[in-house]
Coordinates of C-alpha atoms and ligand atoms in Angstrom, one line a residue:
X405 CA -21.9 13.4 1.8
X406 CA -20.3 10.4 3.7
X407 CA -17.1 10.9 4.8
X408 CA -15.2 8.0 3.7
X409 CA -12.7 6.6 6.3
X410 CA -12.0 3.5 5.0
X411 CA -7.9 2.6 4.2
X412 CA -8.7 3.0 0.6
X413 CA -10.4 3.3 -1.3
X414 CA -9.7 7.6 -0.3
X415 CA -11.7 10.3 -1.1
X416 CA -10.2 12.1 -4.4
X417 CA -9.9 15.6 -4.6
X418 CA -12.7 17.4 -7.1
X419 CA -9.9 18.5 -9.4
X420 CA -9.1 14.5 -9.7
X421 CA -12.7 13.7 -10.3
X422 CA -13.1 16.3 -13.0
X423 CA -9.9 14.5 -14.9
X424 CA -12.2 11.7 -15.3
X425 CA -14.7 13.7 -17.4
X426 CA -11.9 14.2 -20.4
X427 CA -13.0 12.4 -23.5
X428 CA -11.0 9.4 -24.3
X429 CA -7.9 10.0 -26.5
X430 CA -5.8 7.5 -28.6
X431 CA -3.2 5.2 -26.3
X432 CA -1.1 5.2 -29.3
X433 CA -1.1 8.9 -29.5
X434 CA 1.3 11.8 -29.1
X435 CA -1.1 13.5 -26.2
X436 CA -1.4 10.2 -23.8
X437 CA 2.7 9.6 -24.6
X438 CA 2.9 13.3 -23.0
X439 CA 0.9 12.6 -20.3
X440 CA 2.3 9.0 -19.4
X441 CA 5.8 10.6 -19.4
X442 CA 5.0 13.3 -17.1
X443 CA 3.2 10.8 -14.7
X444 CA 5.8 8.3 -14.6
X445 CA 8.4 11.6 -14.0
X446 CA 6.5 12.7 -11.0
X447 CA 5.9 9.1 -9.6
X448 CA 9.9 8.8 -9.6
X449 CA 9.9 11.5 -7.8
X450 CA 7.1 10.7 -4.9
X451 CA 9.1 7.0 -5.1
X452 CA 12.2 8.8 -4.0
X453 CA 13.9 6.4 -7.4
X454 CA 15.8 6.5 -10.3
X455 CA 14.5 2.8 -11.0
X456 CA 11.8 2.1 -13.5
X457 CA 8.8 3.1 -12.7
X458 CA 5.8 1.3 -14.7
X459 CA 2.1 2.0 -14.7
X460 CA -0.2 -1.8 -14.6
X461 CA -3.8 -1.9 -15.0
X462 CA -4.9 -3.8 -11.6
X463 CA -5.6 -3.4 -8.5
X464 CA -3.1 -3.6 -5.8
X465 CA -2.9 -7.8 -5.9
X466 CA -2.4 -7.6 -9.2
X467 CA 1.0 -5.8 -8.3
X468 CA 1.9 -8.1 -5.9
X469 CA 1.4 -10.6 -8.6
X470 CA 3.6 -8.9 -10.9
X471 CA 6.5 -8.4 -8.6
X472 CA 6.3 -12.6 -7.9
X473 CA 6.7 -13.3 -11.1
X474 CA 9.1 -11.3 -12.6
X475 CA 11.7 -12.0 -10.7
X476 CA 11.3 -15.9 -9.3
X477 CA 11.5 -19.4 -10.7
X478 CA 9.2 -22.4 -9.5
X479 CA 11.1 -23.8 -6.0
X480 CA 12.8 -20.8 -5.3
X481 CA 12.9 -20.1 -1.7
X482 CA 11.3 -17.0 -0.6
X483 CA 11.3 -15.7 2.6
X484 CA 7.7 -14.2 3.7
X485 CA 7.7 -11.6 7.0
X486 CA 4.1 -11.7 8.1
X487 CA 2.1 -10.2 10.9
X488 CA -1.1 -9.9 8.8
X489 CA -3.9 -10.3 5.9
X490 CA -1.8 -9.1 3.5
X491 CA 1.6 -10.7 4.1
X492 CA 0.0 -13.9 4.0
X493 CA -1.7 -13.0 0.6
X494 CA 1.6 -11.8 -1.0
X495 CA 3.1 -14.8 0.7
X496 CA -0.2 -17.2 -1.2
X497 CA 0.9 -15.4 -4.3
X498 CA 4.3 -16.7 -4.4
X499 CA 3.5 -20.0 -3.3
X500 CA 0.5 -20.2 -6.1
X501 CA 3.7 -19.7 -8.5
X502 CA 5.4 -22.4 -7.3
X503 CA 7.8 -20.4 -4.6
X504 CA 9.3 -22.8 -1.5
X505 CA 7.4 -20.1 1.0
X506 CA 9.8 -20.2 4.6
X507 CA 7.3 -17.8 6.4
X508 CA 8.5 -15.5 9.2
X509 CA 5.0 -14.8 11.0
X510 CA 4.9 -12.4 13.8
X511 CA 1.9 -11.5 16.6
X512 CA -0.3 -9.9 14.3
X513 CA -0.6 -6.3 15.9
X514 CA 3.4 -6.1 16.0
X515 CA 5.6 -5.4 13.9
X516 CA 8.4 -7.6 11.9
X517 CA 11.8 -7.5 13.9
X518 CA 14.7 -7.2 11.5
X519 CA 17.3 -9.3 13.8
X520 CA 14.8 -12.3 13.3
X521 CA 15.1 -11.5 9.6
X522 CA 18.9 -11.8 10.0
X523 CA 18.6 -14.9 11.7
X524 CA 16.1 -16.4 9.3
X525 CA 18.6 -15.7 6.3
X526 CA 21.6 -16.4 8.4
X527 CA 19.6 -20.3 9.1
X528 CA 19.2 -20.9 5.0
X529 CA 21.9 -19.4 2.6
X530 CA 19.3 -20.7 -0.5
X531 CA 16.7 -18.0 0.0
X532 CA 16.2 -15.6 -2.4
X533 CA 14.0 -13.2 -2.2
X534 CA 12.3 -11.7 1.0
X535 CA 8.4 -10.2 0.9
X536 CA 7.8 -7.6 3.1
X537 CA 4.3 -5.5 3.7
X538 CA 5.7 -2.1 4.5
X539 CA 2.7 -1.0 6.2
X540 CA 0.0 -3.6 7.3
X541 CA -3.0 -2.2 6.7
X542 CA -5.0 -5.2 8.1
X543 CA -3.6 -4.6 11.5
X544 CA -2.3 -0.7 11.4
X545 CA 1.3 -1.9 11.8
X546 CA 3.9 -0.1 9.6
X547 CA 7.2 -2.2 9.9
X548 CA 10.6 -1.0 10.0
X549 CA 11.4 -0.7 6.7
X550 CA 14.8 0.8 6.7
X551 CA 16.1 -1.9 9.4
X552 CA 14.8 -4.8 7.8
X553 CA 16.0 -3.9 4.0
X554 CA 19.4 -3.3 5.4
X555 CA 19.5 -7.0 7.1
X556 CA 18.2 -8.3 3.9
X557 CA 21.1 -6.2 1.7
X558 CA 23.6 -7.1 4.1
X559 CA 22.8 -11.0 3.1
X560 CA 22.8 -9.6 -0.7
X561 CA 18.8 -10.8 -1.2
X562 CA 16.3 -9.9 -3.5
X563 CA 13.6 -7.0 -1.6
X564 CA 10.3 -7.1 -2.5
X565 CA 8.4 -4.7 -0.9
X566 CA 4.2 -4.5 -0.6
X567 CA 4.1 -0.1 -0.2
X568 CA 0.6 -0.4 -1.4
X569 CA -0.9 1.2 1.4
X570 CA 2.2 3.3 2.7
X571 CA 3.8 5.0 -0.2
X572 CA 3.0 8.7 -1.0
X573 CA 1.7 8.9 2.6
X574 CA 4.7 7.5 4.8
X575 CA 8.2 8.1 4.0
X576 CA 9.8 5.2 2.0
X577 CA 12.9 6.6 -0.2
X578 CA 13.1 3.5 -2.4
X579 CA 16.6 4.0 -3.7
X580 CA 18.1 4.9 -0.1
X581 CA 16.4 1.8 1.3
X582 CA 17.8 -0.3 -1.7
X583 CA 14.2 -2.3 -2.3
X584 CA 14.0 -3.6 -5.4
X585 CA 10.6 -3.8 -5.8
X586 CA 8.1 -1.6 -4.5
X587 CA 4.7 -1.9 -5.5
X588 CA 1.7 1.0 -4.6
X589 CA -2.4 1.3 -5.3
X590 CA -3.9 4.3 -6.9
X591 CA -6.5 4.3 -4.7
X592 CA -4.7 4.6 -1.2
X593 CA -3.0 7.7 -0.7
X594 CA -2.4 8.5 -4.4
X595 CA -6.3 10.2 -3.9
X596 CA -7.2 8.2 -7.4
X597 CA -9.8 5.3 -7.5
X598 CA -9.0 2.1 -7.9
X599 CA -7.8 1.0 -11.1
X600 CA -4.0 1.2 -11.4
X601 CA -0.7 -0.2 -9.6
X602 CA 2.0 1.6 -9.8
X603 CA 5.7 -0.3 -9.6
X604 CA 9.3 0.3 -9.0
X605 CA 11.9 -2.1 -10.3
X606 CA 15.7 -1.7 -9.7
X607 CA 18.5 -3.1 -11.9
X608 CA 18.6 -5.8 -9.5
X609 CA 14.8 -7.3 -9.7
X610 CA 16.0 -7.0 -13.5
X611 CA 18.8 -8.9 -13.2
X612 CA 16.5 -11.5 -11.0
X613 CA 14.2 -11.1 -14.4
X614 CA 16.5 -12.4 -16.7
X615 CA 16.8 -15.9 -14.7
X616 CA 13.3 -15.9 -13.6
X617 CA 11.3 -18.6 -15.0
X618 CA 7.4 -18.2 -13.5
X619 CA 4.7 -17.7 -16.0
X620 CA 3.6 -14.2 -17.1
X621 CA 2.5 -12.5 -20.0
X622 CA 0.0 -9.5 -19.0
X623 CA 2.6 -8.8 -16.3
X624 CA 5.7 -8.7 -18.0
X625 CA 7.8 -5.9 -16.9
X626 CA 10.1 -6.4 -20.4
X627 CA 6.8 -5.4 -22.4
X628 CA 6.2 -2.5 -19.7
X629 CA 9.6 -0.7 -20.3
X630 CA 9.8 -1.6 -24.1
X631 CA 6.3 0.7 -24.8
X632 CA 7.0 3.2 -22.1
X633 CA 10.3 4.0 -24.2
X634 CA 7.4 5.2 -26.9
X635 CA 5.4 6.6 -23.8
X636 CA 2.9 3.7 -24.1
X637 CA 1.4 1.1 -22.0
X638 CA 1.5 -2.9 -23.5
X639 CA -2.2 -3.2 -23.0
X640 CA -4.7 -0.2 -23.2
X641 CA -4.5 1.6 -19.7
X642 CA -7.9 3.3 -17.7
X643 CA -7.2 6.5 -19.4
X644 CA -9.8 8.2 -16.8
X645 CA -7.5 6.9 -13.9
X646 CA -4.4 7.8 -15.5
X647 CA -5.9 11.4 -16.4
X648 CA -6.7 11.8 -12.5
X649 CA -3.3 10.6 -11.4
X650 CA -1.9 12.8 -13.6
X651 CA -3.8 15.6 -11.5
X652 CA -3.1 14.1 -7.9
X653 CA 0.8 14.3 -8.9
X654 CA 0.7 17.3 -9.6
X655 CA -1.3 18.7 -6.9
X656 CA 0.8 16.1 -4.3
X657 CA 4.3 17.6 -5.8
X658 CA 2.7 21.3 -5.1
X659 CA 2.7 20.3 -1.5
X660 CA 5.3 18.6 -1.4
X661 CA 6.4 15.2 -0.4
X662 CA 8.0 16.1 3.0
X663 CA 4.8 17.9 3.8
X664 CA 2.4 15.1 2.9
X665 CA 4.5 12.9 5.2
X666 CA 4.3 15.1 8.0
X667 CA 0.7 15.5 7.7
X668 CA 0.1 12.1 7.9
X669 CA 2.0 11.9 10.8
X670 CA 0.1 14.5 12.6
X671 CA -3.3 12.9 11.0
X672 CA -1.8 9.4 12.7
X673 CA -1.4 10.9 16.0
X674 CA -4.7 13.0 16.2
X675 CA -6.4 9.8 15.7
X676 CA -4.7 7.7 18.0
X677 CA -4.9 10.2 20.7
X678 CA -8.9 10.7 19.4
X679 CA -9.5 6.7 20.0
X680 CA -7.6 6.7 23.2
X681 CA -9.7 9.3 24.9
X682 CA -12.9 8.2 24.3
X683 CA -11.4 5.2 26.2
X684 CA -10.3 2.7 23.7
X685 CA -7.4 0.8 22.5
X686 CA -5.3 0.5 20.6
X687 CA -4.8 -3.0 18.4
X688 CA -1.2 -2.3 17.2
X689 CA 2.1 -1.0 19.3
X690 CA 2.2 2.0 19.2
X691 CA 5.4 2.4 18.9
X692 CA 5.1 1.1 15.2
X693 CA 1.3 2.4 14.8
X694 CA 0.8 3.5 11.3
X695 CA 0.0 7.0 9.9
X696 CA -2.4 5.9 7.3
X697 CA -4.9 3.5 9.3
X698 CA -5.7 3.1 13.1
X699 CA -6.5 -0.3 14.1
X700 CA -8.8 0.1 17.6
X701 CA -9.4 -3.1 19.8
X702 CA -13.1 -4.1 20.3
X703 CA -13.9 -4.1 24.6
X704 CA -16.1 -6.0 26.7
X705 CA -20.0 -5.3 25.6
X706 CA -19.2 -3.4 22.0
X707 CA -20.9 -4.4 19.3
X708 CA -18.5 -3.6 16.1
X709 CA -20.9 -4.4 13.4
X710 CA -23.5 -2.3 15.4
X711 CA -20.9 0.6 15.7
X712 CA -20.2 0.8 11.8
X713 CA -23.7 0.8 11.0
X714 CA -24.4 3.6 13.5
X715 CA -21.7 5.5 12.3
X716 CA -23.1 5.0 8.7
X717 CA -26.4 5.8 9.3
X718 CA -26.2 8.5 11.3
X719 CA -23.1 10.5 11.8
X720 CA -22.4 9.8 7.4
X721 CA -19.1 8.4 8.8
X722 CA -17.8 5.3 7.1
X723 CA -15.5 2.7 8.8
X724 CA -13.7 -0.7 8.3
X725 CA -14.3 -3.7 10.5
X726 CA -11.5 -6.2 10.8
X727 CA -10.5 -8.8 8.0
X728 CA -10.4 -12.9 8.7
X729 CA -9.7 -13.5 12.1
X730 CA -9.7 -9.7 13.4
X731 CA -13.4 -9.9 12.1
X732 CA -15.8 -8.4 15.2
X733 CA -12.6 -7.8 17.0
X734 CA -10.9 -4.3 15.8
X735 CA -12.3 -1.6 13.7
X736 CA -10.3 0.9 11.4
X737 CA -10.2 3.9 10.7
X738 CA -8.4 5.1 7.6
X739 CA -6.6 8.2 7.6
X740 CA -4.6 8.4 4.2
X741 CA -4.9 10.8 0.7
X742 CA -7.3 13.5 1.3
X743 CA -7.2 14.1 5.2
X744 CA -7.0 16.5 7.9
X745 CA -7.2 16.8 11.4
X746 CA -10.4 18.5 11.2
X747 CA -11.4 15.0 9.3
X748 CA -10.7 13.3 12.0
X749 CA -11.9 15.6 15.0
X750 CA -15.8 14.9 13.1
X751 CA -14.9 10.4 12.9
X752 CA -14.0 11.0 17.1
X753 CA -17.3 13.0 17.5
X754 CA -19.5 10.4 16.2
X755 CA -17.9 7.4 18.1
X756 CA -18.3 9.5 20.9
X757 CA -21.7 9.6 20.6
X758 CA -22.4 5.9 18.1
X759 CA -19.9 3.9 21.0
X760 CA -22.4 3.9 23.7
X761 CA -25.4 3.2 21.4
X762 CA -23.3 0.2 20.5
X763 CA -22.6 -1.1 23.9
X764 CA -19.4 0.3 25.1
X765 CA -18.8 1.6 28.3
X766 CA -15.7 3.3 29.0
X767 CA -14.0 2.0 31.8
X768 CA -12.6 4.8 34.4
Ligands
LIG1323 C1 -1.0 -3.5 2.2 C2 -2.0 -4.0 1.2 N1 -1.6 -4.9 0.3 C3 -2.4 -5.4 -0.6 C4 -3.7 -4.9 -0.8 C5 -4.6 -5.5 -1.8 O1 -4.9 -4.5 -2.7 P1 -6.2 -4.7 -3.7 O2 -7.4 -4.9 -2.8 O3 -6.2 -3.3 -4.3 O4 -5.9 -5.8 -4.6 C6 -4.1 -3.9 0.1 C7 -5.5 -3.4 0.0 O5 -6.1 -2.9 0.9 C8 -3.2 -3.4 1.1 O6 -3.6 -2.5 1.9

């Protein structure tokens, strides 16, 4: 079997693939109500919230569509902290809708610096809203979320927060850290496929609702809360992906949210320390390196493409390369969901052995 290592989509557990066998039931019906009621229970509590919490049928971008235009109006002024591909897409999002789009870009690599933040809001009194990718999983940065929200509530802003690749893997206490939305991906740590976003929204993004003026219809958070009152979904929801949720909640509440967290932590460092001893870097600083994927720096002679294929070929272990202009020049390896050390300890053994086939030569 290939061992998947990718930054989602994550293995599932067997119990969550055998949800997806259940026959379909009616969406209308007392038995999904049930089941979209306990779901939405648990997520509050792996959210850390006592916002809403709604269930859309999407994949992560459809989430960061949602939380653009819920709460903004054509030529409002959004500020967008960037250091990588998916900043700049929630950032694309915004400016699609119409959004004045003041981008804050940092080194991609490093993470956002919450004084700059400050200063950036401090410079224009008109903005908003600021967008914020809590963990970059293009670059294998995980920003300072607790630092930056509390810039951006100190200048009484609007927080909307990309956690698609960080929450249920790296601790992010939504209500604590005031953000107002928080959008997540089944198929990252939430050991689901791909199929759902799941969303947060305080009483402040519904306040910023009410004025909000950008087009939707299929994302309407007013339609989501109004049929989740009658534990329903406005459109007809992947029942096989919300039966397998329903299972990875369960078994992620059994261990336990501060035990998830700590694992990926220890998951984080055993691969850094893995990468750096075979004698490679690594692309983001370390001091803000994520727990959920490992960004390593191609070296002098290494052929990345070659690499992944090796490692797919032969050692059954699969990789990501890097996105846009990190093409050829990092690799990743995800490390979030379904993941051990021992998980890890087999992706080191075959780079051991695929890195040399590929052209690298470990410097002494
Ligand atoms: C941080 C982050 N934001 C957004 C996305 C986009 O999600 P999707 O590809 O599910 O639309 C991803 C997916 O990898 C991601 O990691």
């Amino acid at each position: 079997m290939e061992k998947l290592r990718i930054p989602g989509p994550t293995p599932c557990p067997p119990e969550v693939l055998q949800a997806m066998t259940k026959q379909m039931i009616n969406h209308r019906g007392e038995e999904f109500a049930e089941i979209l009621n306990g779901v939405t229970d648990k997520l509050k509590q792996l959210f850390q919230t006592k916002n809403d919490v709604f269930l859309l049928t999407a994949s992560g971008t459809g989430g960061l569509e949602a939380a653009i235009v819920n709460t903004l109006s054509p030529d409002d002024k959004v500020l967008s902290v960037s250091s990588g591909v998916f900043a700049e897409r929630f950032a694309t999002i915004a400016e699609q809708y119409g959004a004045e789009v003041i981008p804050l870009r940092f080194e991609w690599g490093k993470a956002a610096d919450a004084d700059a933040v400050g200063k950036a809001l401090q410079a224009d009194p008109e903005i908003k809203a600021v967008l914020v990718t809590h963990n970059e999983t293009s670059t294998g940065v995980t920003n300072d979320l607790a630092s930056i929200s509390s810039v951006v509530k100190e200048f009484d802003k609007l927080l909307l927060v990309d956690a698609i690749s960080s929450l249920g893997s790296i601790n992010l206490p939504v209500d604590e850290w005031h953000c107002d939305l928080v959008v997540t991906g089944s198929q990252k740590g939430w050991m689901v496929p791909p199929g759902l976003v799941m969303v947060s929204v305080s009483q402040e993004a519904w306040r910023a609702r009410a004025n909000a003026r950008m087009p939707r219809f299929y994302w309407d958070f007013a339609q989501a809360r109004n049929y989740l009152e009658r534990g329903q979904t406005p459109w007809t929801p992947p029942l096989p992906i919300v039966f397998a949720l329903s299972v990875s909640l369960e078994l992620m509440l059994k261990e336990g949210l501060p035990n998830i967290v700590a694992r990926h932590a220890r998951v984080g460092r055993a691969t850094r320390e893995g990468v750096k001893s075979l004698g490679l870097s690594l692309f983001a600083d370390e001091n803000y390196a994520s727990n959920t994927v490992t960004a390593v720096s191609s070296s002098d002679g290494l052929d990345i493409k070659k690499l992944l294929r090796i490692l797919r070929e032969e050692h059954q272990v699969v990789l990501s390369g890097g996105q846009q202009k990190l093409d050829g020049k990092i690799f990743r390896i995800g490390h979030l969901g379904l993941v051990t050390e021992e998980d890890i300890e087999a992706v080191i053994s075959a780079l051991k052995v695929a890195l040399p086939q590929a052209g690298f030569v470990a410097i002494k």
